[in-house]
Coordinates of C-alpha atoms in Angstrom, one line a residue:
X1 CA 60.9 241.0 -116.4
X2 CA 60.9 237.7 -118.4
X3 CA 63.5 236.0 -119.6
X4 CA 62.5 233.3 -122.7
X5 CA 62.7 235.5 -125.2
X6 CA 66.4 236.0 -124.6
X7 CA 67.0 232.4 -123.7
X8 CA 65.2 231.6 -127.2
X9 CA 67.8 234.3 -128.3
X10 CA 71.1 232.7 -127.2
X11 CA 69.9 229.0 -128.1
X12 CA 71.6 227.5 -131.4
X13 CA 68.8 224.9 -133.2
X14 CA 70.6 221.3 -133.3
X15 CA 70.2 219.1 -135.9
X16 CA 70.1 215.4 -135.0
X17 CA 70.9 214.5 -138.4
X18 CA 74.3 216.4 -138.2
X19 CA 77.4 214.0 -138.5
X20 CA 79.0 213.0 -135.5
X21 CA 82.2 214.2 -134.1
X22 CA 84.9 211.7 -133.9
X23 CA 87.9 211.7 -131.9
X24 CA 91.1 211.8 -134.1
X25 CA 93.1 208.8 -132.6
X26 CA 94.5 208.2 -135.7
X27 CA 97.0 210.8 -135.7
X28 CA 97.2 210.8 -131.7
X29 CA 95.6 214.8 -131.5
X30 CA 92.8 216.5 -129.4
X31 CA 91.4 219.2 -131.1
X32 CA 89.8 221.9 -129.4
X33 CA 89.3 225.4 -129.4
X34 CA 89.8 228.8 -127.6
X35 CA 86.8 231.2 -127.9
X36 CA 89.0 234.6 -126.3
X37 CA 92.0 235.6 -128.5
X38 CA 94.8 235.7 -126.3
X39 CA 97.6 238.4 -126.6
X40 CA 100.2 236.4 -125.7
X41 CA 101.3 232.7 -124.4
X42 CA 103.8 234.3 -121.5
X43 CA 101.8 233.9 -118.9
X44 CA 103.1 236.4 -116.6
X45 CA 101.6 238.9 -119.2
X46 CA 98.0 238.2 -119.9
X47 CA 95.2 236.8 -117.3
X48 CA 93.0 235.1 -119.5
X49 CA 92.0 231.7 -118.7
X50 CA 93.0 230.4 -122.0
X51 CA 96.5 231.6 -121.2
X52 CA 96.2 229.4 -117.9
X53 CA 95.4 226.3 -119.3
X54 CA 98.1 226.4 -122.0
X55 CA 100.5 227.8 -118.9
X56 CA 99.7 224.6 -116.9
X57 CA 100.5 222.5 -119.8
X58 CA 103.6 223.9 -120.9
X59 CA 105.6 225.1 -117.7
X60 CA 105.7 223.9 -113.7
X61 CA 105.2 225.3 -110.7
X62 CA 107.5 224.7 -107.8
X63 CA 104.5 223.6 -106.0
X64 CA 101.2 220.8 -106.7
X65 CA 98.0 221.5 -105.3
X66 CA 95.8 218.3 -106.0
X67 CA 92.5 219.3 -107.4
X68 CA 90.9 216.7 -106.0
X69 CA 92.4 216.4 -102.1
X70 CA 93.5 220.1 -102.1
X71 CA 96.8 218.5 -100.3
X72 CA 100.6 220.6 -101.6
X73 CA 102.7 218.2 -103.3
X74 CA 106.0 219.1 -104.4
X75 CA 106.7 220.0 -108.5
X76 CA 110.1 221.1 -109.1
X77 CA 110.5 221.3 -105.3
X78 CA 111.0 218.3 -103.5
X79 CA 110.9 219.6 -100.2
X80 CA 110.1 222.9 -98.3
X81 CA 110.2 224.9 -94.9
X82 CA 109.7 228.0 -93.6
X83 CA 112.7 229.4 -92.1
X84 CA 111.1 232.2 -90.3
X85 CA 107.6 234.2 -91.7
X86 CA 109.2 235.3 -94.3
X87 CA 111.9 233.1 -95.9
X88 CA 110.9 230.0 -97.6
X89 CA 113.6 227.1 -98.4
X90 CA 112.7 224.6 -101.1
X91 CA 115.2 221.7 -102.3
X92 CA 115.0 221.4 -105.8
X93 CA 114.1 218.2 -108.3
X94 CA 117.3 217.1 -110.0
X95 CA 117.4 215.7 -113.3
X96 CA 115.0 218.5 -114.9
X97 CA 115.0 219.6 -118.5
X98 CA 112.9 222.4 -120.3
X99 CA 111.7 221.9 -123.8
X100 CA 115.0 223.5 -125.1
X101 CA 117.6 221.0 -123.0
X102 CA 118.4 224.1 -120.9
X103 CA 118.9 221.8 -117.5
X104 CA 116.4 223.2 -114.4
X105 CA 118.7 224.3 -111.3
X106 CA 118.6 227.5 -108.4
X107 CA 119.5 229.6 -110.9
X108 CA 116.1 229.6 -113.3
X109 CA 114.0 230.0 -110.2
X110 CA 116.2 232.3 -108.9
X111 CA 115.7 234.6 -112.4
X112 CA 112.3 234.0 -112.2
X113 CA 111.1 235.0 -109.1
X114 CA 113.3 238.2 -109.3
X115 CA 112.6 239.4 -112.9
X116 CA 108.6 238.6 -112.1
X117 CA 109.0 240.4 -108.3
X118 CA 110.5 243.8 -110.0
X119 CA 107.4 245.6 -110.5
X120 CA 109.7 247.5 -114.0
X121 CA 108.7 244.5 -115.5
X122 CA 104.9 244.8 -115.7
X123 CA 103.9 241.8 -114.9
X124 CA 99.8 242.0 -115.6
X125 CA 98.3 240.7 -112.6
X126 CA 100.6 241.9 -110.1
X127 CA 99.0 240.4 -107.0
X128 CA 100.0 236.7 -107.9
X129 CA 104.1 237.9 -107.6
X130 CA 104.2 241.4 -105.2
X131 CA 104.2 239.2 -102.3
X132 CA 107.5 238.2 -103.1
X133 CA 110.3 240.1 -102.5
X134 CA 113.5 238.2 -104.1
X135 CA 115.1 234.8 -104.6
X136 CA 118.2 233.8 -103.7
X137 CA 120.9 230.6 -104.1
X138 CA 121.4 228.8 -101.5
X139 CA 123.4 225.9 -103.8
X140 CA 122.9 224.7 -107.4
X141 CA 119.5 222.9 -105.9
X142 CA 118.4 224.9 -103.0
X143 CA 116.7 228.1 -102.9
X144 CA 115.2 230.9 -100.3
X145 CA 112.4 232.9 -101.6
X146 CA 112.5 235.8 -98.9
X147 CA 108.9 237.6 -98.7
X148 CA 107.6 241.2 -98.7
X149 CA 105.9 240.6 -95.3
X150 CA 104.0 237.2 -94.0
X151 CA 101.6 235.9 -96.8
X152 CA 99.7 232.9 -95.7
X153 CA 98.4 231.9 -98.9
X154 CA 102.7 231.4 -100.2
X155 CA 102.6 228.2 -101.0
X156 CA 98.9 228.5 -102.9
X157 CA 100.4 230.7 -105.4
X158 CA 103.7 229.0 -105.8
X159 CA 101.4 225.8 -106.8
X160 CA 99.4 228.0 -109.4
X161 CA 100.4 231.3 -111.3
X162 CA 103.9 231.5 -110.3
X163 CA 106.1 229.0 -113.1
X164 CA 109.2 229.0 -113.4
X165 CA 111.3 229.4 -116.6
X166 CA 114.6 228.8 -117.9
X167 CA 116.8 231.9 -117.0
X168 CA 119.3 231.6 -120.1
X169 CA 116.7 231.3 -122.4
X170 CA 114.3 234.3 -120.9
X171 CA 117.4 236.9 -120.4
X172 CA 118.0 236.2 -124.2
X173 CA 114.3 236.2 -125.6
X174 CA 112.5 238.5 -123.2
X175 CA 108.4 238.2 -123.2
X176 CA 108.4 238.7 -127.0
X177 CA 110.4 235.7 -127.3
X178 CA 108.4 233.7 -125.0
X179 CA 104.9 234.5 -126.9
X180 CA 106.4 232.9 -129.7
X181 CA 108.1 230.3 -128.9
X182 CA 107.6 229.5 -125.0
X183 CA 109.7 227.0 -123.5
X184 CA 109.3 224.8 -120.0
X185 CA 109.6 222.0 -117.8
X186 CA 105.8 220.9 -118.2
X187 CA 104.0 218.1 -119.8
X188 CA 103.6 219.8 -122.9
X189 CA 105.9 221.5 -125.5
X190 CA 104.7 224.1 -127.7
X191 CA 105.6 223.0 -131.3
X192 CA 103.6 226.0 -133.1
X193 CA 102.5 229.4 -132.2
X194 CA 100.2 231.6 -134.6
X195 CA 100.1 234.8 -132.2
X196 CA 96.0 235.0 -131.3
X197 CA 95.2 231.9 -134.1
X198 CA 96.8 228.6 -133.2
X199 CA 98.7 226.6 -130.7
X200 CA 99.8 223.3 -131.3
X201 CA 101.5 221.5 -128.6
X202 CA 103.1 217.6 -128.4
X203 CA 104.1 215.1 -125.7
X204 CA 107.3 216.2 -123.5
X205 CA 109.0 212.9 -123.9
X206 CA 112.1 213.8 -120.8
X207 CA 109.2 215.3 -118.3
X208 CA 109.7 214.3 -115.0
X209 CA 105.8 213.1 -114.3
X210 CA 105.7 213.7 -110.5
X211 CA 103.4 214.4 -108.7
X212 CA 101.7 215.3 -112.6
X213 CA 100.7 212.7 -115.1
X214 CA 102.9 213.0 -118.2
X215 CA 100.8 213.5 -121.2
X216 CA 98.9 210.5 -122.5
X217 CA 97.9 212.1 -126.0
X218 CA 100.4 213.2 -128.4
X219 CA 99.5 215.9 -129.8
X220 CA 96.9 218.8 -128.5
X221 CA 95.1 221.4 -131.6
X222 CA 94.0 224.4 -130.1
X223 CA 92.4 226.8 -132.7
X224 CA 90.9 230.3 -131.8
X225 CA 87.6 230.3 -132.6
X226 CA 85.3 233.1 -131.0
X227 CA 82.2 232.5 -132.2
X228 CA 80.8 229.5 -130.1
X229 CA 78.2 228.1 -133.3
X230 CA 80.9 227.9 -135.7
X231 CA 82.9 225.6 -132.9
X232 CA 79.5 223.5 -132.3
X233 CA 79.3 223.1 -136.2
X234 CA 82.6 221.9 -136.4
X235 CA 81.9 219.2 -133.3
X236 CA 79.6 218.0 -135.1
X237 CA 81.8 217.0 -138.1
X238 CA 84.3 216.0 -136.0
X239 CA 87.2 218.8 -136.6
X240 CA 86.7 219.4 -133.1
X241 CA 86.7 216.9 -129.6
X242 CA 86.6 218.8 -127.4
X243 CA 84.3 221.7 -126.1
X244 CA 84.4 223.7 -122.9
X245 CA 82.4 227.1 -121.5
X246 CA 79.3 225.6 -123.4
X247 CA 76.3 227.7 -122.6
X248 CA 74.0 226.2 -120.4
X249 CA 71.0 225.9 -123.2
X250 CA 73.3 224.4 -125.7
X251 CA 75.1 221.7 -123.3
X252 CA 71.3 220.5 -122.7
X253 CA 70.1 220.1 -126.3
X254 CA 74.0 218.9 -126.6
X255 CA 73.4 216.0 -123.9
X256 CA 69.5 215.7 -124.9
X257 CA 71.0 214.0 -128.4
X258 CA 72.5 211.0 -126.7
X259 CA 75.4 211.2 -128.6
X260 CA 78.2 212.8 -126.6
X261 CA 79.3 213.0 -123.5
X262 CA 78.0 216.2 -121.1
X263 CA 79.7 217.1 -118.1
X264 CA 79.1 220.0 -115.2
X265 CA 81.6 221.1 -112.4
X266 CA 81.9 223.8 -110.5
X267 CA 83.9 226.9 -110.8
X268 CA 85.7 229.3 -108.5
X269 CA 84.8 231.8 -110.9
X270 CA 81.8 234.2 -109.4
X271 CA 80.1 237.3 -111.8
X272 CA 79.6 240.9 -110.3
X273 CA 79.0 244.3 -111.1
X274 CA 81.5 246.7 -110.4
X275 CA 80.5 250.4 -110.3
X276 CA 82.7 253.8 -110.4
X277 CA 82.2 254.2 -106.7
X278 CA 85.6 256.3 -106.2
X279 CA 85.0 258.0 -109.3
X280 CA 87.7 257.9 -111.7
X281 CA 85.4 257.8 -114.8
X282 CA 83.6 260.3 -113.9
X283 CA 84.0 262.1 -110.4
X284 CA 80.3 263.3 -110.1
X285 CA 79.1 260.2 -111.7
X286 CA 75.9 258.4 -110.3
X287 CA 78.1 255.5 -109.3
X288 CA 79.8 257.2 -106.8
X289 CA 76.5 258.0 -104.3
X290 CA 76.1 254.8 -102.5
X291 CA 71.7 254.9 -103.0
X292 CA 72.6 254.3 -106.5
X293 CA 74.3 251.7 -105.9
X294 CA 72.0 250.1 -103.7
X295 CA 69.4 250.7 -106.5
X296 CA 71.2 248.4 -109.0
X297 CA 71.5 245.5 -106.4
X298 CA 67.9 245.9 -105.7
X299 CA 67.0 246.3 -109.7
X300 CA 68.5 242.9 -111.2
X301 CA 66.7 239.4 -110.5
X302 CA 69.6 237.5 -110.4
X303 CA 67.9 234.6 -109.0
X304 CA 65.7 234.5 -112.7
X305 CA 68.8 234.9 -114.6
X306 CA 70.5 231.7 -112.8
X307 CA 67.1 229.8 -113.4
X308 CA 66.5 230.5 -116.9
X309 CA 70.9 231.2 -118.1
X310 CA 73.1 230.5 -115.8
X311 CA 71.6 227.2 -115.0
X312 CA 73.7 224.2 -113.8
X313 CA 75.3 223.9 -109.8
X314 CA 75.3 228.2 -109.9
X315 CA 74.0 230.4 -107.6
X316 CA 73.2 233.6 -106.3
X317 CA 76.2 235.2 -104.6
X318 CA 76.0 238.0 -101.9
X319 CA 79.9 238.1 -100.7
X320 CA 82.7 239.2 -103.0
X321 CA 84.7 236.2 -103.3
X322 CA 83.9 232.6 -104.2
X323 CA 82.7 230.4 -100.9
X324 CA 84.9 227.9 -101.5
X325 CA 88.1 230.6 -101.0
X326 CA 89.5 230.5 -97.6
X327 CA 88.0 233.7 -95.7
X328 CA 85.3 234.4 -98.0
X329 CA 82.8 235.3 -95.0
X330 CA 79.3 235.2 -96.3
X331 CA 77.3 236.7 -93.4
X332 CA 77.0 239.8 -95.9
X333 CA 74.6 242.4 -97.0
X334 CA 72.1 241.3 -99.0
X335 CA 69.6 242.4 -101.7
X336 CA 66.9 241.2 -102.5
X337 CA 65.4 241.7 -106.4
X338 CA 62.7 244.5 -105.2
X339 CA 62.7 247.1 -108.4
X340 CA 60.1 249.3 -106.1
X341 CA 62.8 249.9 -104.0
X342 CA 65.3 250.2 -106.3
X343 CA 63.2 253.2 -107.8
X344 CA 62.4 254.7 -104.3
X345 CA 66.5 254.7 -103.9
X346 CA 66.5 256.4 -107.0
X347 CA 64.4 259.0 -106.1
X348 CA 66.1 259.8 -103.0
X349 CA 69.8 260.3 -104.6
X350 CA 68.0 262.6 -106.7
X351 CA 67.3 260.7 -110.2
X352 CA 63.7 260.3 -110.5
X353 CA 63.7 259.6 -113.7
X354 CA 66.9 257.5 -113.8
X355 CA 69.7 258.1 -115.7
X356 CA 71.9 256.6 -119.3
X357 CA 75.2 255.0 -118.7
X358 CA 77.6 252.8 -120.6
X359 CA 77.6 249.4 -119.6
X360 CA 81.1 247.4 -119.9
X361 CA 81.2 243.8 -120.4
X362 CA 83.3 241.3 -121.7
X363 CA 81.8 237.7 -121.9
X364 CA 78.0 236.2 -121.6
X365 CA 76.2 238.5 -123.8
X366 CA 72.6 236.9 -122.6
X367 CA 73.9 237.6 -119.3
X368 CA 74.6 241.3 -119.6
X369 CA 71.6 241.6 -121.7
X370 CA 69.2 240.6 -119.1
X371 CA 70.3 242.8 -116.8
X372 CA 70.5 245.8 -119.0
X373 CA 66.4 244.6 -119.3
X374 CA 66.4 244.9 -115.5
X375 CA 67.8 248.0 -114.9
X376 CA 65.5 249.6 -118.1
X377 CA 62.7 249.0 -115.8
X378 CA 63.8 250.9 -112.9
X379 CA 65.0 253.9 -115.4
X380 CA 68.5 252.9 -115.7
X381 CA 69.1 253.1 -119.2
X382 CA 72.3 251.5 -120.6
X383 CA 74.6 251.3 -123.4
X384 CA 76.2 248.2 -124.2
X385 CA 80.1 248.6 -124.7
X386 CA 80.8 245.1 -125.6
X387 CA 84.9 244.7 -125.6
X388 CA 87.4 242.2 -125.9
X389 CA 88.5 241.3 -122.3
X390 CA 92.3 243.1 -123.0
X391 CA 90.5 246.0 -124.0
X392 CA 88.4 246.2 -121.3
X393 CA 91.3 245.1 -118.7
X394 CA 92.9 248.1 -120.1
X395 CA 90.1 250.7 -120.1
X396 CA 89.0 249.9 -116.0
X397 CA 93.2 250.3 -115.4
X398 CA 93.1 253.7 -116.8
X399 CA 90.0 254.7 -114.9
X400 CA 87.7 254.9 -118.4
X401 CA 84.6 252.3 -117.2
X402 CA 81.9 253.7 -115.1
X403 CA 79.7 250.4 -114.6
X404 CA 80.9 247.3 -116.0
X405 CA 79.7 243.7 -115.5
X406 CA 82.8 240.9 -115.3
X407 CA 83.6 237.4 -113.9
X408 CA 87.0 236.8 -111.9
X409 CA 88.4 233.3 -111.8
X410 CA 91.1 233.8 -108.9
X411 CA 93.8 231.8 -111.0
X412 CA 91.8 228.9 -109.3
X413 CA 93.1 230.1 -105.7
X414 CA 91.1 228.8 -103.0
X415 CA 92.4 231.8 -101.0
X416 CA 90.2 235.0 -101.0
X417 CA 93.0 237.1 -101.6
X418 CA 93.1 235.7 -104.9
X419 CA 90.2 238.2 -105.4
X420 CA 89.2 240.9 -102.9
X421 CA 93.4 241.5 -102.9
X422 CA 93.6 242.1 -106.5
X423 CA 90.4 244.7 -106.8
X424 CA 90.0 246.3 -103.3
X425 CA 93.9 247.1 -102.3
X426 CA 94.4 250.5 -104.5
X427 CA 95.2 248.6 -107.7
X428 CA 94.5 249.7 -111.4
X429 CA 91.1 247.1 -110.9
X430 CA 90.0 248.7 -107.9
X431 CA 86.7 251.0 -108.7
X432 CA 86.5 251.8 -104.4
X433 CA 89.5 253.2 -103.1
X434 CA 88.6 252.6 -99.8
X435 CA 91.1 253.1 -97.7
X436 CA 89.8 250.9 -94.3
X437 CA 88.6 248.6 -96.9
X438 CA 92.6 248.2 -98.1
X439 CA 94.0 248.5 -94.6
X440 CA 92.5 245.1 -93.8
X441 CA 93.1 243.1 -96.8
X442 CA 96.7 244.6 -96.9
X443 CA 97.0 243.0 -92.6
X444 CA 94.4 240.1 -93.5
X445 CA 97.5 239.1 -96.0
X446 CA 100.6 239.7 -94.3
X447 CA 99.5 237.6 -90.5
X448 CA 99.9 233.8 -90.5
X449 CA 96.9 234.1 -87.8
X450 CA 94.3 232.7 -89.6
X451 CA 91.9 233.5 -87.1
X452 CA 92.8 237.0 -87.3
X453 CA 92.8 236.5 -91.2
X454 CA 89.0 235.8 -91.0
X455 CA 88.5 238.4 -88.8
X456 CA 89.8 241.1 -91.3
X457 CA 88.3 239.6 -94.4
X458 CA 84.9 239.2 -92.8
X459 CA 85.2 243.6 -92.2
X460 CA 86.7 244.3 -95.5
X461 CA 84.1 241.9 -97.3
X462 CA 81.2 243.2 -95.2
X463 CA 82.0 246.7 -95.6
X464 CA 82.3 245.8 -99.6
X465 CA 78.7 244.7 -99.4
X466 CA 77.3 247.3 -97.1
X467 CA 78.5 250.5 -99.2
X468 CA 77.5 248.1 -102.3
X469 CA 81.1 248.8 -104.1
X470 CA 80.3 245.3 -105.9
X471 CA 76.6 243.1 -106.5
X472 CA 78.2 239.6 -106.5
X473 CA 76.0 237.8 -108.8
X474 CA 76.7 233.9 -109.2
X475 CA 78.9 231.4 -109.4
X476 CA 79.8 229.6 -112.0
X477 CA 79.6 226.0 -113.4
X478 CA 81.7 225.0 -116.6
X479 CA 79.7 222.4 -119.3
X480 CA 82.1 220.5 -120.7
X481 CA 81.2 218.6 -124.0
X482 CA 83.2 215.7 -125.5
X483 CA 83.0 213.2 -128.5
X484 CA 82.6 209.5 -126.8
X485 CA 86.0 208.5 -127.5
X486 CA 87.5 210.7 -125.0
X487 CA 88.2 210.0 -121.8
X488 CA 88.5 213.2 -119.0
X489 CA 87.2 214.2 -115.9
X490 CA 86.6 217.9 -115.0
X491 CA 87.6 218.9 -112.0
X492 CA 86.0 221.9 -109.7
X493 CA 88.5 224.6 -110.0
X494 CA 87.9 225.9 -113.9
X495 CA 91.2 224.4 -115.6
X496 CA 91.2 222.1 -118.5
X497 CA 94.4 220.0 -117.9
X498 CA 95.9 218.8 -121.2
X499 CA 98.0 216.4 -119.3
X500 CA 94.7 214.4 -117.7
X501 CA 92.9 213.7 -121.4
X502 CA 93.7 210.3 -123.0
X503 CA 91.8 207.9 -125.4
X504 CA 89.1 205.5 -124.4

């Protein structure tokens, strides 16, 4: 199959003789713009990425992790030490505010980790909290968070998903009160909400600026805009300074004009295909015989879609995890783009003449496009269901999505549990249900061995690839476009940080 007609497809013709975008350091604001329409700013209850970046602006973790040296620094702990495997003390930072001058003490974190641990409360990706069990007070500035079991990867997660927030203000608001007007500790305060529409934020004047910068620019102007021309247009007459996710084709006709400035980095985010192999959508489904399965990986040149899409540091990925995670063992299963085969395997689970089947997907259109072109040659015939990413979060956790094409950013954990935990343990994501499969992710995560850690993901991971629950496709890179008077520097784990921008 050839791809330049669809590459032709997803390019947008640039004018050179557009205006150019200029930064607004007149009023002191970055402007950019959300393409995904979140559902709401408390962070414990959506996934998206947009809804990290704004939760790493707005609210601290107890916990640093330096993008750059990977090193833990302390946030609003100081200090910590593990009592036993289980029980983790921290001393707290004194002198903390949030937003609301609600002082920070033992008691917010001890609210926090306690309301977020009580599965009642829903939290949405329950894999980043589960581990913990409960929080308790050791004095106004020391704390114990006491574990489920071991979990190695502890002190990842309290440097990423896990924030804390101020207990008075939380018992009295709830989530609902959060989505609208969220209050924290971080760099940023949240001036404005318009639920899905608009987020304004401004400079935290009392934040405590260790071990993170405090915010250089005033004032950031984040408007949801889903369709990605309209927020070119509007780069190029300078409403907007800022522009991430930029396809691949439009970041080189973009950096090809001389006029901005083009940047690529690396993501932990990887794509893959995730079939109905324990059958929940449909219990008799073609999904759920593993030749089928092995058909699909063999049907899709992923290699041509990286080439001619994807483009930029990606590549083809054969493991379910990202390689730079901790365990991700990549002496996997692999297949190669042979559609022959694919049809032979076809054949053999008894569909000679293929089959129809709704395809799920979320994001990258071109992507799931070319595939769907694949598979058409091998007799695979697909419908496009093309959802918002809520929707389709909700549709795989009731079992409703047979076939589905999606991307997984980990929270930007370098830990592979950050990914094979959340979709092969039994969970509302997981389309397998393999018991052994669960078994070892559930021991990989609750050993400090780490030896014994590899050991486990390697069977759980190569097991994934040998019954073909998954195709990993590719990594990902992020293109990052920016007018010439700003000044950032993208870092290799996927999040925009507010808090590192300033003016040239």
């Amino acid at each position: 199959m050839k791809l330049p007609n669809l590459l032709a497809a997803s390019a947008i013709a640039l004018s050179a003789g557009t205006m150019s975008a200029q930064a607004d350091k007149a009023d002191d604001t970055l402007r950019l713009a959300f393409t995904k329409e979140l559902e709401t700013v408390d962070i414990y209850f959506n996934s998206a990425r947009e809804g990290i970046l704004l939760a790493r602006a707005i609210w601290d973790g107890l916990l640093y992790r330096d993008p750059v040296t990977g090193e833990y620094k302390g946030n609003l702990a100081t200090e910590w030490k593990w009592i036993d495997d289980v029980t983790l003390e921290l001393k707290l930072r004194e002198g903390v505010t949030f937003h609301n001058g609600e002082p920070f003490n033992a008691d917010d974190v001890v609210y926090t980790v306690n309301y977020v641990a009580n599965p009642d409360n829903g939290i949405v990706v329950q894999r980043n909290v589960s581990w913990m069990d409960r929080a308790e007070k050791v004095d106004d500035y020391t704390v114990r968070i006491i574990l489920d079991a071991p979990f190695p990867p502890a002190e990842e997660f309290l440097a990423g998903p896990v924030v804390m927030y101020p207990n008075e203000y939380y018992a009295e608001v709830g989530p609902a009160g959060m989505a609208l007007n969220p209050i924290g500790t971080g760099p940023y305060k949240v001036s404005s909400v318009d639920p899905g529409l608009h987020y304004e934020l401004e400079a935290f004047d009392g934040y405590h600026g260790d071990p993170r910068n405090a915010a250089s620019i005033g004032k950031i102007d984040i408007r949801t805009i889903p369709d990605f021309n309209t927020q070119i247009a509007e780069f190029f007459n300078g409403q907007l300074d800022f522009l991430w996710n930029v396809p691949a084709d439009q970041a080189e006709k973009l950096d090809a004009m001389g006029k901005y400035q083009v940047e690529n980095a690396e993501a932990i985010r990887i794509g893959f295909i995730s079939m109905d192999a324990s059958g929940r959508a449909d219990a008799d489904g073609p999904m759920t015989n593993p030749l089928v399965r092995k058909a699909v990986a063999h049907a899709i040149d992923r290699q041509a879609i990286v080439d001619a899409l994807v483009k930029g540091s990606s590549e083809v990925v054969h493991s379910a995890c990202a390689k730079i995670q901790f365990a991700c063992e990549q002496d996997v299963a692999q297949y190669e783009y042979n559609p022959e085969k694919a049809k032979a395997l076809l054949a053999e689970a008894g569909y000679p003449d293929g089959f129809e089947i709704d395809f799920h997907a979320y994001r990258n259109r071109p992507y799931a496009e070319a595939m769907m072109g694949f598979l058409d040659e091998v007799g695979i015939k697909t419908n496009l269901v093309y959802l918002k990413y809520s929707a389709l979060r909700d549709a795989r956790s009731k079992g409703e999505v047979p076939f589905t094409f999606q991307t997984w950013g980990s929270y930007s954990l370098a830990d592979a549990s950050a990914i094979v935990g959340e979709h092969f343990t039994g969970g509302m994501l997981d389309d397998a249900k393999d018991a052994e499969v669960t078994a070892w992710v559930n021991e990989a995560d609750s050993t400090t061995d780490k030896e014994k850690r590899i050991g486990l993901y390697s069977k759980a991971l190569k097991k994934i690839a040998d019954e073909a629950y998954w195709l990993p496709l590719w990594s990902y890179n992020v293109n990052y476009v920016m007018s010439q008077e700003v000044s950032y520097a993208p870092t290799n784990d996927e999040i925009v940080r507010f808090f590192d921008f300033s003016w040239k």
